[in-house]
Short mmCIF file of C-alpha atoms in Angstrom, two decimals:
data_model
loop_
_atom_site.label_atom_id
_atom_site.label_comp_id
_atom_site.label_asym_id
_atom_site.label_seq_id
_atom_site.Cartn_x
_atom_site.Cartn_y
_atom_site.Cartn_z
CA UNK A 7 91.89 134.85 110.14
CA UNK A 8 95.53 134.02 110.36
CA UNK A 9 97.50 132.95 107.33
CA UNK A 10 100.41 131.50 109.31
CA UNK A 11 99.23 127.89 109.38
CA UNK A 12 97.21 128.02 112.58
CA UNK A 13 93.81 128.51 110.95
CA UNK A 14 91.55 125.52 111.41
CA UNK A 15 88.25 124.27 110.13
CA UNK A 16 85.91 122.11 112.17
CA UNK A 17 83.91 119.81 109.93
CA UNK A 18 81.07 117.46 110.79
CA UNK A 19 80.74 114.55 108.37
CA UNK A 20 77.36 112.78 108.26
CA UNK A 21 76.29 109.52 106.67
CA UNK A 22 77.62 106.00 107.14
CA UNK A 23 80.95 107.20 108.52
CA UNK A 24 81.51 105.26 111.74
CA UNK A 25 82.87 101.72 111.71
CA UNK A 26 84.39 102.16 108.22
CA UNK A 27 87.91 103.33 109.20
CA UNK A 28 86.93 106.95 108.53
CA UNK A 29 89.01 108.39 111.39
CA UNK A 30 92.14 106.39 110.57
CA UNK A 31 91.81 107.19 106.87
CA UNK A 32 91.30 110.88 107.69
CA UNK A 33 94.48 110.83 109.80
CA UNK A 34 96.42 109.27 106.91
CA UNK A 35 95.09 111.84 104.46
CA UNK A 36 95.80 114.73 106.85
CA UNK A 37 99.35 113.44 107.31
CA UNK A 38 99.91 113.36 103.54
CA UNK A 39 98.68 116.97 103.36
CA UNK A 40 100.74 118.16 106.34
CA UNK A 41 97.66 119.03 108.40
CA UNK A 42 97.14 118.72 112.14
CA UNK A 43 93.93 118.32 114.13
CA UNK A 44 91.72 115.38 115.04
CA UNK A 45 88.93 113.07 113.93
CA UNK A 46 86.41 111.99 116.58
CA UNK A 47 83.24 109.94 116.53
CA UNK A 48 80.19 111.80 117.80
CA UNK A 49 77.27 110.29 119.67
CA UNK A 50 74.89 111.07 116.79
CA UNK A 51 76.81 108.79 114.36
CA UNK A 52 78.70 111.59 112.63
CA UNK A 53 82.44 112.24 112.70
CA UNK A 54 83.95 115.58 113.74
CA UNK A 55 87.16 116.46 111.91
CA UNK A 56 89.33 119.41 112.94
CA UNK A 57 91.86 120.31 110.26
CA UNK A 58 94.56 122.93 110.81
CA UNK A 59 97.08 124.22 108.31
CA UNK A 60 97.35 126.10 105.03
CA UNK A 61 94.13 126.89 103.18
CA UNK A 62 94.97 124.89 100.05
CA UNK A 63 95.66 121.75 102.10
CA UNK A 64 92.48 122.28 104.15
CA UNK A 65 90.48 122.64 100.92
CA UNK A 66 91.96 119.39 99.59
CA UNK A 67 91.13 117.63 102.85
CA UNK A 68 87.53 118.87 102.73
CA UNK A 69 87.21 117.47 99.20
CA UNK A 70 88.48 114.14 100.55
CA UNK A 71 85.95 114.27 103.42
CA UNK A 72 83.14 114.23 100.85
CA UNK A 73 84.42 110.83 99.65
CA UNK A 74 86.10 109.28 102.70
CA UNK A 75 87.38 105.70 102.65
CA UNK A 76 85.86 103.14 100.27
CA UNK A 77 83.31 101.76 102.77
CA UNK A 78 81.99 105.20 103.79
CA UNK A 79 78.78 106.70 102.45
CA UNK A 80 79.11 110.44 103.05
CA UNK A 81 75.84 112.35 102.92
CA UNK A 82 76.90 115.78 104.15
CA UNK A 83 79.96 117.77 105.24
CA UNK A 84 79.54 121.05 107.12
CA UNK A 85 82.62 123.11 107.98
CA UNK A 86 83.27 126.31 109.91
CA UNK A 87 86.47 128.30 110.28
CA UNK A 88 88.14 128.35 113.67
CA UNK A 89 91.24 130.07 114.93
CA UNK A 90 93.52 127.64 116.76
CA UNK A 91 95.99 129.21 119.13
CA UNK A 92 98.22 127.27 119.25
CA UNK A 93 97.46 124.81 116.45
CA UNK A 94 97.58 121.11 117.39
CA UNK A 95 101.03 119.55 117.00
CA UNK A 96 99.75 116.43 115.18
CA UNK A 97 96.59 114.73 113.94
CA UNK A 98 94.83 112.43 116.41
CA UNK A 99 91.92 110.03 116.23
CA UNK A 100 90.80 110.25 119.84
#
């Protein structure tokens, strides 16, 4: 895996995570950490979060995903490494 900031992790967050500002809060947190990627609702009620950037920032974001915003009730977070070439330019909530 690359160490030049274009390594990504795709995480699926399960629980009560839709309709609680999870995507917007994830975008805010990613921005604070200097990460790029996206947060998207999935048809099964989970949220997919792609986070790209340095490993330490990705690790911090994953810790945040386990909590989410105040109204969220996170039950599970599963992540896998992905190589992004090129890495997304910003974080989106589409």
